[in-house]
């Protein structure tokens, strides 16, 4: 089985740690942007949002203009904000997440991702309104 097919299988099974191990086990020269994107997804799905952001930042010059990159970064930022115990930091992360989801929408994602972006934006607005009370 090709690694990308195996990663898809692990994703469906919720075995995100297997994806992380497999990709990190490759030499750096074999880690394509596609695989790095899957690594970021796996980090997001295991709650390792700072690690996902590091991987995504590495890819920003090449893929930061795509809806997929913007969505993945917004996801990592949003959940990092959720986990933050520092209200100021959480607010900054939410603002960056909002920007990323808006960028993703501008770049024309598929319908399902568009809907998810809109949901995240609604949650962000709700959280920001609670912070100002």
PDB file of C-alpha atoms in Angstrom:
ATOM      1  CA  UNK A   1       0.000   0.000   0.000  1.00  0.00           C
ATOM      2  CA  UNK A   2       1.257   3.459  -0.901  1.00  0.00           C
ATOM      3  CA  UNK A   3       1.908   5.723   2.103  1.00  0.00           C
ATOM      4  CA  UNK A   4      -0.786   8.228   1.114  1.00  0.00           C
ATOM      5  CA  UNK A   5      -3.357   5.416   0.957  1.00  0.00           C
ATOM      6  CA  UNK A   6      -2.175   4.170   4.350  1.00  0.00           C
ATOM      7  CA  UNK A   7      -2.486   7.678   5.789  1.00  0.00           C
ATOM      8  CA  UNK A   8      -6.040   7.895   4.454  1.00  0.00           C
ATOM      9  CA  UNK A   9      -6.834   4.566   6.120  1.00  0.00           C
ATOM     10  CA  UNK A  10      -5.302   5.716   9.428  1.00  0.00           C
ATOM     11  CA  UNK A  11      -7.274   8.967   9.199  1.00  0.00           C
ATOM     12  CA  UNK A  12     -10.556   7.065   8.801  1.00  0.00           C
ATOM     13  CA  UNK A  13      -9.592   4.784  11.694  1.00  0.00           C
ATOM     14  CA  UNK A  14      -8.560   7.686  13.937  1.00  0.00           C
ATOM     15  CA  UNK A  15      -5.003   6.344  14.131  1.00  0.00           C
ATOM     16  CA  UNK A  16      -3.403   9.769  13.764  1.00  0.00           C
ATOM     17  CA  UNK A  17      -0.352   8.782  15.814  1.00  0.00           C
ATOM     18  CA  UNK A  18       0.508   6.236  13.105  1.00  0.00           C
ATOM     19  CA  UNK A  19       0.513   9.037  10.533  1.00  0.00           C
ATOM     20  CA  UNK A  20       2.811  11.135  12.702  1.00  0.00           C
ATOM     21  CA  UNK A  21       5.236   8.268  13.256  1.00  0.00           C
ATOM     22  CA  UNK A  22       5.304   7.286   9.590  1.00  0.00           C
ATOM     23  CA  UNK A  23       5.946  10.797   8.299  1.00  0.00           C
ATOM     24  CA  UNK A  24       8.518  11.663  10.959  1.00  0.00           C
ATOM     25  CA  UNK A  25      10.221   8.359  10.165  1.00  0.00           C
ATOM     26  CA  UNK A  26      10.917   9.501   6.618  1.00  0.00           C
ATOM     27  CA  UNK A  27      14.090  11.357   5.703  1.00  0.00           C
ATOM     28  CA  UNK A  28      13.396  15.099   5.474  1.00  0.00           C
ATOM     29  CA  UNK A  29      14.102  14.957   1.733  1.00  0.00           C
ATOM     30  CA  UNK A  30      11.097  12.631   1.265  1.00  0.00           C
ATOM     31  CA  UNK A  31       8.621  14.758   3.210  1.00  0.00           C
ATOM     32  CA  UNK A  32       6.622  16.383   0.448  1.00  0.00           C
ATOM     33  CA  UNK A  33       4.247  19.281   1.021  1.00  0.00           C
ATOM     34  CA  UNK A  34       1.393  16.788   0.737  1.00  0.00           C
ATOM     35  CA  UNK A  35       2.853  14.634   3.490  1.00  0.00           C
ATOM     36  CA  UNK A  36       3.643  17.662   5.633  1.00  0.00           C
ATOM     37  CA  UNK A  37       0.028  18.753   5.239  1.00  0.00           C
ATOM     38  CA  UNK A  38      -1.088  15.317   6.455  1.00  0.00           C
ATOM     39  CA  UNK A  39       1.339  15.648   9.366  1.00  0.00           C
ATOM     40  CA  UNK A  40      -0.278  18.961  10.332  1.00  0.00           C
ATOM     41  CA  UNK A  41      -3.729  17.333  10.142  1.00  0.00           C
ATOM     42  CA  UNK A  42      -2.561  14.459  12.325  1.00  0.00           C
ATOM     43  CA  UNK A  43      -1.115  16.894  14.877  1.00  0.00           C
ATOM     44  CA  UNK A  44      -4.393  18.828  14.867  1.00  0.00           C
ATOM     45  CA  UNK A  45      -6.347  15.612  15.377  1.00  0.00           C
ATOM     46  CA  UNK A  46      -4.186  14.576  18.335  1.00  0.00           C
ATOM     47  CA  UNK A  47      -4.496  17.982  19.992  1.00  0.00           C
ATOM     48  CA  UNK A  48      -0.895  18.955  19.285  1.00  0.00           C
ATOM     49  CA  UNK A  49      -1.853  22.312  17.813  1.00  0.00           C
ATOM     50  CA  UNK A  50       1.486  24.091  18.366  1.00  0.00           C
ATOM     51  CA  UNK A  51       3.248  21.331  16.437  1.00  0.00           C
ATOM     52  CA  UNK A  52       0.686  21.628  13.638  1.00  0.00           C
ATOM     53  CA  UNK A  53       1.352  25.384  13.481  1.00  0.00           C
ATOM     54  CA  UNK A  54       5.114  24.836  13.241  1.00  0.00           C
ATOM     55  CA  UNK A  55       4.646  22.460  10.300  1.00  0.00           C
ATOM     56  CA  UNK A  56       2.191  24.825   8.619  1.00  0.00           C
ATOM     57  CA  UNK A  57       4.463  27.843   9.100  1.00  0.00           C
ATOM     58  CA  UNK A  58       7.215  25.897   7.357  1.00  0.00           C
ATOM     59  CA  UNK A  59       4.857  25.460   4.400  1.00  0.00           C
ATOM     60  CA  UNK A  60       3.510  29.041   4.365  1.00  0.00           C
ATOM     61  CA  UNK A  61       5.787  30.361   1.589  1.00  0.00           C
ATOM     62  CA  UNK A  62       4.676  27.595  -0.750  1.00  0.00           C
ATOM     63  CA  UNK A  63       1.060  26.946   0.256  1.00  0.00           C
ATOM     64  CA  UNK A  64      -0.115  29.837   2.426  1.00  0.00           C
ATOM     65  CA  UNK A  65      -2.246  31.103  -0.450  1.00  0.00           C
ATOM     66  CA  UNK A  66      -4.417  27.930  -0.589  1.00  0.00           C
ATOM     67  CA  UNK A  67      -7.749  27.362   1.133  1.00  0.00           C
ATOM     68  CA  UNK A  68      -6.476  24.054   2.525  1.00  0.00           C
ATOM     69  CA  UNK A  69      -3.492  25.684   4.254  1.00  0.00           C
ATOM     70  CA  UNK A  70      -5.645  28.535   5.600  1.00  0.00           C
ATOM     71  CA  UNK A  71      -8.255  26.109   6.925  1.00  0.00           C
ATOM     72  CA  UNK A  72      -5.662  23.904   8.644  1.00  0.00           C
ATOM     73  CA  UNK A  73      -3.965  26.917  10.211  1.00  0.00           C
ATOM     74  CA  UNK A  74      -7.295  28.364  11.343  1.00  0.00           C
ATOM     75  CA  UNK A  75      -8.162  25.038  12.939  1.00  0.00           C
ATOM     76  CA  UNK A  76      -4.849  24.877  14.826  1.00  0.00           C
ATOM     77  CA  UNK A  77      -5.160  28.488  15.958  1.00  0.00           C
ATOM     78  CA  UNK A  78      -8.764  28.103  17.092  1.00  0.00           C
ATOM     79  CA  UNK A  79      -8.108  25.056  19.225  1.00  0.00           C
ATOM     80  CA  UNK A  80      -4.874  26.534  20.581  1.00  0.00           C
ATOM     81  CA  UNK A  81      -6.966  29.477  21.750  1.00  0.00           C
ATOM     82  CA  UNK A  82      -9.426  27.068  23.353  1.00  0.00           C
ATOM     83  CA  UNK A  83      -6.617  25.420  25.322  1.00  0.00           C
ATOM     84  CA  UNK A  84      -4.950  28.675  26.366  1.00  0.00           C
ATOM     85  CA  UNK A  85      -5.280  29.751  29.979  1.00  0.00           C
ATOM     86  CA  UNK A  86      -4.094  33.273  29.097  1.00  0.00           C
ATOM     87  CA  UNK A  87      -7.112  35.347  27.958  1.00  0.00           C
ATOM     88  CA  UNK A  88      -4.943  37.822  26.049  1.00  0.00           C
ATOM     89  CA  UNK A  89      -3.149  35.082  24.137  1.00  0.00           C
ATOM     90  CA  UNK A  90      -6.435  33.293  23.483  1.00  0.00           C
ATOM     91  CA  UNK A  91      -7.894  36.485  22.025  1.00  0.00           C
ATOM     92  CA  UNK A  92      -4.915  36.970  19.716  1.00  0.00           C
ATOM     93  CA  UNK A  93      -5.102  33.362  18.554  1.00  0.00           C
ATOM     94  CA  UNK A  94      -8.836  33.682  17.899  1.00  0.00           C
ATOM     95  CA  UNK A  95      -8.245  36.809  15.805  1.00  0.00           C
ATOM     96  CA  UNK A  96      -5.628  34.986  13.748  1.00  0.00           C
ATOM     97  CA  UNK A  97      -7.956  31.987  13.385  1.00  0.00           C
ATOM     98  CA  UNK A  98     -10.715  34.291  12.207  1.00  0.00           C
ATOM     99  CA  UNK A  99      -8.403  35.769   9.583  1.00  0.00           C
ATOM    100  CA  UNK A 100      -7.364  32.302   8.401  1.00  0.00           C
ATOM    101  CA  UNK A 101     -10.953  31.059   8.063  1.00  0.00           C
ATOM    102  CA  UNK A 102     -11.951  34.213   6.185  1.00  0.00           C
ATOM    103  CA  UNK A 103      -8.980  33.716   3.861  1.00  0.00           C
ATOM    104  CA  UNK A 104      -9.973  30.095   3.316  1.00  0.00           C
ATOM    105  CA  UNK A 105     -13.480  31.205   2.339  1.00  0.00           C
ATOM    106  CA  UNK A 106     -12.107  33.778  -0.118  1.00  0.00           C
ATOM    107  CA  UNK A 107     -10.056  31.043  -1.776  1.00  0.00           C
ATOM    108  CA  UNK A 108     -13.105  28.953  -2.645  1.00  0.00           C
ATOM    109  CA  UNK A 109     -13.051  25.727  -0.630  1.00  0.00           C
ATOM    110  CA  UNK A 110     -15.439  22.845  -1.319  1.00  0.00           C
ATOM    111  CA  UNK A 111     -18.923  23.110   0.177  1.00  0.00           C
ATOM    112  CA  UNK A 112     -18.199  21.003   3.295  1.00  0.00           C
ATOM    113  CA  UNK A 113     -15.087  23.030   4.200  1.00  0.00           C
ATOM    114  CA  UNK A 114     -16.946  26.255   3.469  1.00  0.00           C
ATOM    115  CA  UNK A 115     -19.624  25.217   5.952  1.00  0.00           C
ATOM    116  CA  UNK A 116     -17.009  24.313   8.563  1.00  0.00           C
ATOM    117  CA  UNK A 117     -15.288  27.691   8.105  1.00  0.00           C
ATOM    118  CA  UNK A 118     -18.610  29.450   8.637  1.00  0.00           C
ATOM    119  CA  UNK A 119     -19.206  27.429  11.815  1.00  0.00           C
ATOM    120  CA  UNK A 120     -15.761  28.289  13.168  1.00  0.00           C
ATOM    121  CA  UNK A 121     -16.345  31.960  12.383  1.00  0.00           C
ATOM    122  CA  UNK A 122     -19.643  31.863  14.274  1.00  0.00           C
ATOM    123  CA  UNK A 123     -17.965  30.257  17.285  1.00  0.00           C
ATOM    124  CA  UNK A 124     -15.199  32.857  17.172  1.00  0.00           C
ATOM    125  CA  UNK A 125     -17.719  35.712  17.091  1.00  0.00           C
ATOM    126  CA  UNK A 126     -19.544  34.185  20.074  1.00  0.00           C
ATOM    127  CA  UNK A 127     -16.332  33.793  22.047  1.00  0.00           C
ATOM    128  CA  UNK A 128     -15.156  37.303  21.191  1.00  0.00           C
ATOM    129  CA  UNK A 129     -18.494  38.751  22.303  1.00  0.00           C
ATOM    130  CA  UNK A 130     -18.207  36.884  25.627  1.00  0.00           C
ATOM    131  CA  UNK A 131     -14.690  38.221  26.133  1.00  0.00           C
ATOM    132  CA  UNK A 132     -15.892  41.811  25.790  1.00  0.00           C
ATOM    133  CA  UNK A 133     -18.582  41.386  28.476  1.00  0.00           C
TER     134      UNK A 133
END
